[in-house]
Amino acid sequence: NAGVTQTPKFQVLKTGQSMTLQCAQDMNHNSMYWYRQDPGMGLRLIYYSASEGTTDKGEVPNGYNVSRLNKREFSLRLESAAPSQTSVYFCASSPSRVGYTFGSGTRLTVV
Amino acid sequence: AQSVTQPDIHITVSEGASLELRCNYSYGATPYLFWYVQSPGQGLQLLLKYFSGDTLVQGIKGFEAEFKRSQSSFNLRKPSVHWSDAAEYFCAVGATGFNQGGKLIFGQGTELSVKP
């Protein structure tokens, strides 16, 4: 019973490099989310997918793209990483309004 | 626009003392409210939630929260704090269309330290 799995757990990128953060859930949840966490700012929504085949922008989508590959997987891509994208990224899933299940996070540093 | 404010960035309490963490929200309709806890280096774990009904809700680990519509508040309480409660606590509100997409808006977080 893995819940929400994020890979990788840690990553260091150089400015301008690209990478994809992977997220998979095994709970058959419809909705999935990507948040970033920065000190003193709480969690801010980047993108979300209310159901398979749909994606929508959140509060801070600039510089990111997402793909809802299937019901289980929701990936976040940084096309050209910038130091301002240094953060901890959390993926979450939810069946409906009962609340989220979070992954353990990806700590990304852009130098 | 919906928003959540946690006025206290950092709180220190002695072990065994009572705890109250404040949360104020801005939302036009009846809100969906949540409290999450994050231990260092970990993801967030749901403590409790409020949708409707009894305004005093019980959660895991001995926590409770009270919804006060007149004050737009949803404060988290615990009668006796344990050292293992040291963590960061986040209040969240379900945004418009929550039933159809489940977006949550989070507060800035309150870091709790526990003195022996």
PDB file of C-alpha atoms in Angstrom:
ATOM      1  CA  ASN A   1       0.000   0.000   0.000  1.00  0.00           C
ATOM      2  CA  ALA A   2       2.388   2.690  -1.268  1.00  0.00           C
ATOM      3  CA  GLY A   3      -0.053   5.649  -1.503  1.00  0.00           C
ATOM      4  CA  VAL A   4       1.590   8.491  -3.450  1.00  0.00           C
ATOM      5  CA  THR A   5       5.104   7.900  -4.754  1.00  0.00           C
ATOM      6  CA  GLN A   6       7.338  10.724  -5.954  1.00  0.00           C
ATOM      7  CA  THR A   7      10.640  10.389  -7.755  1.00  0.00           C
ATOM      8  CA  PRO A   8      13.311  11.539  -7.407  1.00  0.00           C
ATOM      9  CA  LYS A   9      13.583  12.562  -3.749  1.00  0.00           C
ATOM     10  CA  PHE A  10      16.472  14.941  -4.357  1.00  0.00           C
ATOM     11  CA  GLN A  11      17.761  16.667  -7.480  1.00  0.00           C
ATOM     12  CA  VAL A  12      20.298  19.342  -8.319  1.00  0.00           C
ATOM     13  CA  LEU A  13      19.978  21.056 -11.677  1.00  0.00           C
ATOM     14  CA  LYS A  14      21.977  23.691 -13.463  1.00  0.00           C
ATOM     15  CA  THR A  15      20.151  26.772 -14.714  1.00  0.00           C
ATOM     16  CA  GLY A  16      18.589  26.022 -18.079  1.00  0.00           C
ATOM     17  CA  GLN A  17      18.453  22.264 -17.665  1.00  0.00           C
ATOM     18  CA  SER A  18      15.172  20.406 -17.932  1.00  0.00           C
ATOM     19  CA  MET A  19      13.743  17.621 -15.866  1.00  0.00           C
ATOM     20  CA  THR A  20      10.524  15.790 -15.090  1.00  0.00           C
ATOM     21  CA  LEU A  21       9.240  15.031 -11.619  1.00  0.00           C
ATOM     22  CA  GLN A  22       7.259  11.836 -11.494  1.00  0.00           C
ATOM     23  CA  CYS A  23       4.235  11.094  -9.330  1.00  0.00           C
ATOM     24  CA  ALA A  24       2.149   7.933  -9.136  1.00  0.00           C
ATOM     25  CA  GLN A  25      -0.725   6.922  -6.863  1.00  0.00           C
ATOM     26  CA  ASP A  26      -2.186   3.483  -6.341  1.00  0.00           C
ATOM     27  CA  MET A  27      -5.442   4.485  -4.611  1.00  0.00           C
ATOM     28  CA  ASN A  28      -7.579   4.927  -7.740  1.00  0.00           C
ATOM     29  CA  HIS A  29      -8.033   8.624  -6.953  1.00  0.00           C
ATOM     30  CA  ASN A  30      -9.527  10.863  -9.606  1.00  0.00           C
ATOM     31  CA  SER A  31      -7.744  14.109  -8.745  1.00  0.00           C
ATOM     32  CA  MET A  32      -4.033  14.840  -8.559  1.00  0.00           C
ATOM     33  CA  TYR A  33      -2.070  17.977  -7.689  1.00  0.00           C
ATOM     34  CA  TRP A  34       1.380  19.523  -7.745  1.00  0.00           C
ATOM     35  CA  TYR A  35       2.351  22.016  -5.045  1.00  0.00           C
ATOM     36  CA  ARG A  36       5.571  23.765  -4.233  1.00  0.00           C
ATOM     37  CA  GLN A  37       6.592  24.594  -0.677  1.00  0.00           C
ATOM     38  CA  ASP A  38       8.796  27.556   0.125  1.00  0.00           C
ATOM     39  CA  PRO A  39       9.708  28.884   3.588  1.00  0.00           C
ATOM     40  CA  GLY A  40       7.098  31.261   4.956  1.00  0.00           C
ATOM     41  CA  MET A  41       4.784  30.789   1.981  1.00  0.00           C
ATOM     42  CA  GLY A  42       3.042  27.543   2.765  1.00  0.00           C
ATOM     43  CA  LEU A  43       2.110  25.356  -0.171  1.00  0.00           C
ATOM     44  CA  ARG A  44       1.193  26.927  -3.477  1.00  0.00           C
ATOM     45  CA  LEU A  45      -0.658  25.058  -6.192  1.00  0.00           C
ATOM     46  CA  ILE A  46       1.205  24.760  -9.500  1.00  0.00           C
ATOM     47  CA  TYR A  47      -1.141  22.571 -11.562  1.00  0.00           C
ATOM     48  CA  TYR A  48      -3.873  20.109 -10.873  1.00  0.00           C
ATOM     49  CA  SER A  49      -5.838  17.442 -12.673  1.00  0.00           C
ATOM     50  CA  ALA A  50      -9.415  17.003 -11.539  1.00  0.00           C
ATOM     51  CA  SER A  51      -9.770  13.809 -13.534  1.00  0.00           C
ATOM     52  CA  GLU A  52      -7.918  11.755 -16.095  1.00  0.00           C
ATOM     53  CA  GLY A  53      -7.528  13.726 -19.312  1.00  0.00           C
ATOM     54  CA  THR A  54      -7.859  17.188 -17.744  1.00  0.00           C
ATOM     55  CA  THR A  55      -5.312  19.594 -16.347  1.00  0.00           C
ATOM     56  CA  ASP A  56      -5.629  23.145 -15.066  1.00  0.00           C
ATOM     57  CA  LYS A  57      -3.345  25.892 -13.876  1.00  0.00           C
ATOM     58  CA  GLY A  58      -3.034  26.708 -10.230  1.00  0.00           C
ATOM     59  CA  GLU A  59      -1.618  29.737  -8.503  1.00  0.00           C
ATOM     60  CA  VAL A  60       1.988  29.555  -9.786  1.00  0.00           C
ATOM     61  CA  PRO A  61       2.079  27.709 -13.153  1.00  0.00           C
ATOM     62  CA  ASN A  62       4.727  29.768 -14.977  1.00  0.00           C
ATOM     63  CA  GLY A  63       7.787  27.751 -15.946  1.00  0.00           C
ATOM     64  CA  TYR A  64       6.046  24.401 -15.518  1.00  0.00           C
ATOM     65  CA  ASN A  65       4.100  21.923 -17.609  1.00  0.00           C
ATOM     66  CA  VAL A  66       2.206  18.822 -16.576  1.00  0.00           C
ATOM     67  CA  SER A  67       0.988  15.590 -18.082  1.00  0.00           C
ATOM     68  CA  ARG A  68      -1.747  13.354 -16.699  1.00  0.00           C
ATOM     69  CA  LEU A  69      -0.457  10.215 -18.346  1.00  0.00           C
ATOM     70  CA  ASN A  70      -3.239   8.006 -16.999  1.00  0.00           C
ATOM     71  CA  LYS A  71      -5.302   7.797 -13.851  1.00  0.00           C
ATOM     72  CA  ARG A  72      -2.279   6.791 -11.764  1.00  0.00           C
ATOM     73  CA  GLU A  73       0.428   9.142 -13.012  1.00  0.00           C
ATOM     74  CA  PHE A  74       0.803  12.917 -13.031  1.00  0.00           C
ATOM     75  CA  SER A  75       4.180  14.355 -14.017  1.00  0.00           C
ATOM     76  CA  LEU A  76       5.584  17.876 -13.644  1.00  0.00           C
ATOM     77  CA  ARG A  77       8.127  19.175 -16.141  1.00  0.00           C
ATOM     78  CA  LEU A  78      10.549  22.056 -15.853  1.00  0.00           C
ATOM     79  CA  GLU A  79      11.618  22.938 -19.390  1.00  0.00           C
ATOM     80  CA  SER A  80      14.362  25.414 -18.476  1.00  0.00           C
ATOM     81  CA  ALA A  81      15.101  25.440 -14.782  1.00  0.00           C
ATOM     82  CA  ALA A  82      15.713  28.722 -12.972  1.00  0.00           C
ATOM     83  CA  PRO A  83      17.056  29.377  -9.450  1.00  0.00           C
ATOM     84  CA  SER A  84      13.593  30.676  -8.474  1.00  0.00           C
ATOM     85  CA  GLN A  85      12.332  27.118  -8.939  1.00  0.00           C
ATOM     86  CA  THR A  86      14.466  25.869  -6.076  1.00  0.00           C
ATOM     87  CA  SER A  87      11.842  24.431  -3.771  1.00  0.00           C
ATOM     88  CA  VAL A  88      10.303  21.320  -2.311  1.00  0.00           C
ATOM     89  CA  TYR A  89       7.683  19.868  -4.616  1.00  0.00           C
ATOM     90  CA  PHE A  90       4.776  17.808  -3.373  1.00  0.00           C
ATOM     91  CA  CYS A  91       2.398  15.681  -5.329  1.00  0.00           C
ATOM     92  CA  ALA A  92      -0.974  14.806  -3.830  1.00  0.00           C
ATOM     93  CA  SER A  93      -4.061  12.867  -4.827  1.00  0.00           C
ATOM     94  CA  SER A  94      -7.663  12.874  -3.695  1.00  0.00           C
ATOM     95  CA  PRO A  95     -10.789  10.830  -4.450  1.00  0.00           C
ATOM     96  CA  SER A  96     -13.067  13.810  -3.895  1.00  0.00           C
ATOM     97  CA  ARG A  97     -13.496  16.290  -1.078  1.00  0.00           C
ATOM     98  CA  VAL A  98     -12.194  14.089   1.686  1.00  0.00           C
ATOM     99  CA  GLY A  99      -8.741  15.607   1.623  1.00  0.00           C
ATOM    100  CA  TYR A 100      -5.413  14.876   0.092  1.00  0.00           C
ATOM    101  CA  THR A 101      -2.868  12.112   0.405  1.00  0.00           C
ATOM    102  CA  PHE A 102       0.595  13.579  -0.067  1.00  0.00           C
ATOM    103  CA  GLY A 103       3.801  12.128  -1.371  1.00  0.00           C
ATOM    104  CA  SER A 104       7.016  12.569   0.572  1.00  0.00           C
ATOM    105  CA  GLY A 105       8.290  15.351  -1.674  1.00  0.00           C
ATOM    106  CA  THR A 106      11.102  16.161  -4.091  1.00  0.00           C
ATOM    107  CA  ARG A 107      13.737  18.598  -2.928  1.00  0.00           C
ATOM    108  CA  LEU A 108      14.983  20.471  -5.999  1.00  0.00           C
ATOM    109  CA  THR A 109      17.952  22.833  -6.074  1.00  0.00           C
ATOM    110  CA  VAL A 110      18.715  24.894  -9.181  1.00  0.00           C
ATOM    111  CA  VAL A 111      22.213  26.376  -9.262  1.00  0.00           C
TER     112      VAL A 111
ATOM    113  CA  ALA B   1     -10.533  35.268  -3.502  1.00  0.00           C
ATOM    114  CA  GLN B   2     -10.187  32.611  -0.896  1.00  0.00           C
ATOM    115  CA  SER B   3      -7.297  32.850   1.517  1.00  0.00           C
ATOM    116  CA  VAL B   4      -6.008  31.345   4.724  1.00  0.00           C
ATOM    117  CA  THR B   5      -3.993  33.148   7.384  1.00  0.00           C
ATOM    118  CA  GLN B   6      -2.037  31.555  10.172  1.00  0.00           C
ATOM    119  CA  PRO B   7      -0.946  34.526  12.301  1.00  0.00           C
ATOM    120  CA  ASP B   8       1.742  32.690  14.251  1.00  0.00           C
ATOM    121  CA  ILE B   9       4.844  31.684  12.325  1.00  0.00           C
ATOM    122  CA  HIS B  10       6.475  29.945  15.272  1.00  0.00           C
ATOM    123  CA  ILE B  11       5.136  28.846  18.661  1.00  0.00           C
ATOM    124  CA  THR B  12       7.016  27.250  21.549  1.00  0.00           C
ATOM    125  CA  VAL B  13       5.185  25.403  24.320  1.00  0.00           C
ATOM    126  CA  SER B  14       6.318  23.268  27.212  1.00  0.00           C
ATOM    127  CA  GLU B  15       5.634  19.559  27.145  1.00  0.00           C
ATOM    128  CA  GLY B  16       2.359  18.879  28.908  1.00  0.00           C
ATOM    129  CA  ALA B  17       1.018  22.368  28.314  1.00  0.00           C
ATOM    130  CA  SER B  18      -2.053  23.081  26.234  1.00  0.00           C
ATOM    131  CA  LEU B  19      -1.813  24.251  22.643  1.00  0.00           C
ATOM    132  CA  GLU B  20      -3.891  26.419  20.354  1.00  0.00           C
ATOM    133  CA  LEU B  21      -2.863  27.201  16.775  1.00  0.00           C
ATOM    134  CA  ARG B  22      -4.816  29.925  15.040  1.00  0.00           C
ATOM    135  CA  CYS B  23      -6.285  29.843  11.557  1.00  0.00           C
ATOM    136  CA  ASN B  24      -8.446  32.458   9.861  1.00  0.00           C
ATOM    137  CA  TYR B  25      -9.963  32.015   6.442  1.00  0.00           C
ATOM    138  CA  SER B  26     -11.633  34.149   3.839  1.00  0.00           C
ATOM    139  CA  TYR B  27     -14.377  32.367   1.932  1.00  0.00           C
ATOM    140  CA  GLY B  28     -17.869  33.399   0.928  1.00  0.00           C
ATOM    141  CA  ALA B  29     -19.706  30.120   1.304  1.00  0.00           C
ATOM    142  CA  THR B  30     -19.569  27.329   3.856  1.00  0.00           C
ATOM    143  CA  PRO B  31     -15.955  26.288   3.806  1.00  0.00           C
ATOM    144  CA  TYR B  32     -14.298  22.920   3.747  1.00  0.00           C
ATOM    145  CA  LEU B  33     -11.518  23.235   6.328  1.00  0.00           C
ATOM    146  CA  PHE B  34      -8.522  21.059   7.052  1.00  0.00           C
ATOM    147  CA  TRP B  35      -5.507  20.844   9.336  1.00  0.00           C
ATOM    148  CA  TYR B  36      -2.370  19.030   8.208  1.00  0.00           C
ATOM    149  CA  VAL B  37       0.862  18.263  10.051  1.00  0.00           C
ATOM    150  CA  GLN B  38       4.308  17.982   8.504  1.00  0.00           C
ATOM    151  CA  SER B  39       7.211  16.396  10.344  1.00  0.00           C
ATOM    152  CA  PRO B  40      10.705  17.419   9.201  1.00  0.00           C
ATOM    153  CA  GLY B  41      11.571  16.007   5.791  1.00  0.00           C
ATOM    154  CA  GLN B  42       8.181  14.395   5.407  1.00  0.00           C
ATOM    155  CA  GLY B  43       5.003  14.949   3.461  1.00  0.00           C
ATOM    156  CA  LEU B  44       1.812  16.304   4.992  1.00  0.00           C
ATOM    157  CA  GLN B  45      -0.554  14.168   7.026  1.00  0.00           C
ATOM    158  CA  LEU B  46      -4.221  14.985   7.528  1.00  0.00           C
ATOM    159  CA  LEU B  47      -5.090  15.694  11.183  1.00  0.00           C
ATOM    160  CA  LEU B  48      -8.773  16.537  10.849  1.00  0.00           C
ATOM    161  CA  LYS B  49     -11.368  18.139   8.600  1.00  0.00           C
ATOM    162  CA  TYR B  50     -14.632  20.036   8.828  1.00  0.00           C
ATOM    163  CA  PHE B  51     -17.376  20.013   6.209  1.00  0.00           C
ATOM    164  CA  SER B  52     -20.593  20.629   8.117  1.00  0.00           C
ATOM    165  CA  GLY B  53     -22.455  19.701  11.282  1.00  0.00           C
ATOM    166  CA  ASP B  54     -20.869  19.736  14.728  1.00  0.00           C
ATOM    167  CA  THR B  55     -18.476  22.659  14.855  1.00  0.00           C
ATOM    168  CA  LEU B  56     -16.056  20.847  17.174  1.00  0.00           C
ATOM    169  CA  VAL B  57     -14.229  18.145  15.261  1.00  0.00           C
ATOM    170  CA  GLN B  58     -11.918  15.505  16.602  1.00  0.00           C
ATOM    171  CA  GLY B  59      -8.831  14.335  14.783  1.00  0.00           C
ATOM    172  CA  ILE B  60      -5.930  11.998  15.147  1.00  0.00           C
ATOM    173  CA  LYS B  61      -3.189  12.230  17.779  1.00  0.00           C
ATOM    174  CA  GLY B  62      -5.533  13.882  20.296  1.00  0.00           C
ATOM    175  CA  PHE B  63      -6.088  17.068  18.277  1.00  0.00           C
ATOM    176  CA  GLU B  64      -9.381  18.901  17.908  1.00  0.00           C
ATOM    177  CA  ALA B  65     -10.490  22.033  16.086  1.00  0.00           C
ATOM    178  CA  GLU B  66     -13.465  24.338  16.393  1.00  0.00           C
ATOM    179  CA  PHE B  67     -15.157  26.071  13.479  1.00  0.00           C
ATOM    180  CA  LYS B  68     -16.452  29.546  14.352  1.00  0.00           C
ATOM    181  CA  ARG B  69     -18.288  31.081  11.435  1.00  0.00           C
ATOM    182  CA  SER B  70     -18.703  34.468  13.123  1.00  0.00           C
ATOM    183  CA  GLN B  71     -14.938  34.766  13.520  1.00  0.00           C
ATOM    184  CA  SER B  72     -13.986  33.001  10.265  1.00  0.00           C
ATOM    185  CA  SER B  73     -11.700  30.823  12.326  1.00  0.00           C
ATOM    186  CA  PHE B  74     -10.775  27.178  12.602  1.00  0.00           C
ATOM    187  CA  ASN B  75      -8.308  26.936  15.479  1.00  0.00           C
ATOM    188  CA  LEU B  76      -6.475  23.735  16.322  1.00  0.00           C
ATOM    189  CA  ARG B  77      -6.152  22.655  19.954  1.00  0.00           C
ATOM    190  CA  LYS B  78      -4.576  19.956  22.045  1.00  0.00           C
ATOM    191  CA  PRO B  79      -4.957  19.710  25.850  1.00  0.00           C
ATOM    192  CA  SER B  80      -1.478  18.343  26.565  1.00  0.00           C
ATOM    193  CA  VAL B  81       1.398  18.566  24.104  1.00  0.00           C
ATOM    194  CA  HIS B  82       3.940  15.777  23.695  1.00  0.00           C
ATOM    195  CA  TRP B  83       7.497  16.239  22.436  1.00  0.00           C
ATOM    196  CA  SER B  84       6.563  14.246  19.327  1.00  0.00           C
ATOM    197  CA  ASP B  85       4.080  16.971  18.355  1.00  0.00           C
ATOM    198  CA  ALA B  86       6.944  19.248  17.310  1.00  0.00           C
ATOM    199  CA  ALA B  87       6.296  19.823  13.606  1.00  0.00           C
ATOM    200  CA  GLU B  88       4.854  22.329  11.178  1.00  0.00           C
ATOM    201  CA  TYR B  89       1.093  22.684  11.022  1.00  0.00           C
ATOM    202  CA  PHE B  90      -0.887  23.879   8.047  1.00  0.00           C
ATOM    203  CA  CYS B  91      -4.470  25.041   7.865  1.00  0.00           C
ATOM    204  CA  ALA B  92      -6.216  24.752   4.496  1.00  0.00           C
ATOM    205  CA  VAL B  93      -9.548  25.681   2.934  1.00  0.00           C
ATOM    206  CA  GLY B  94     -11.256  24.078  -0.032  1.00  0.00           C
ATOM    207  CA  ALA B  95     -11.400  26.561  -2.884  1.00  0.00           C
ATOM    208  CA  THR B  96     -14.412  27.338  -5.071  1.00  0.00           C
ATOM    209  CA  GLY B  97     -15.387  24.248  -6.989  1.00  0.00           C
ATOM    210  CA  PHE B  98     -13.866  22.035  -4.355  1.00  0.00           C
ATOM    211  CA  ASN B  99     -16.392  19.306  -5.048  1.00  0.00           C
ATOM    212  CA  GLN B 100     -15.281  19.205  -8.669  1.00  0.00           C
ATOM    213  CA  GLY B 101     -11.562  19.359  -8.416  1.00  0.00           C
ATOM    214  CA  GLY B 102     -10.554  19.508  -4.811  1.00  0.00           C
ATOM    215  CA  LYS B 103      -8.186  22.471  -4.844  1.00  0.00           C
ATOM    216  CA  LEU B 104      -6.958  23.377  -1.398  1.00  0.00           C
ATOM    217  CA  ILE B 105      -5.532  26.737  -0.395  1.00  0.00           C
ATOM    218  CA  PHE B 106      -2.967  26.497   2.373  1.00  0.00           C
ATOM    219  CA  GLY B 107      -1.899  28.920   5.047  1.00  0.00           C
ATOM    220  CA  GLN B 108       1.730  29.834   5.570  1.00  0.00           C
ATOM    221  CA  GLY B 109       2.185  27.281   8.325  1.00  0.00           C
ATOM    222  CA  THR B 110       2.973  27.434  12.038  1.00  0.00           C
ATOM    223  CA  GLU B 111       6.101  25.771  13.320  1.00  0.00           C
ATOM    224  CA  LEU B 112       5.633  24.219  16.752  1.00  0.00           C
ATOM    225  CA  SER B 113       8.571  23.655  19.091  1.00  0.00           C
ATOM    226  CA  VAL B 114       8.147  21.722  22.338  1.00  0.00           C
ATOM    227  CA  LYS B 115      10.333  22.420  25.375  1.00  0.00           C
ATOM    228  CA  PRO B 116      11.137  19.554  27.738  1.00  0.00           C
TER     229      PRO B 116
END
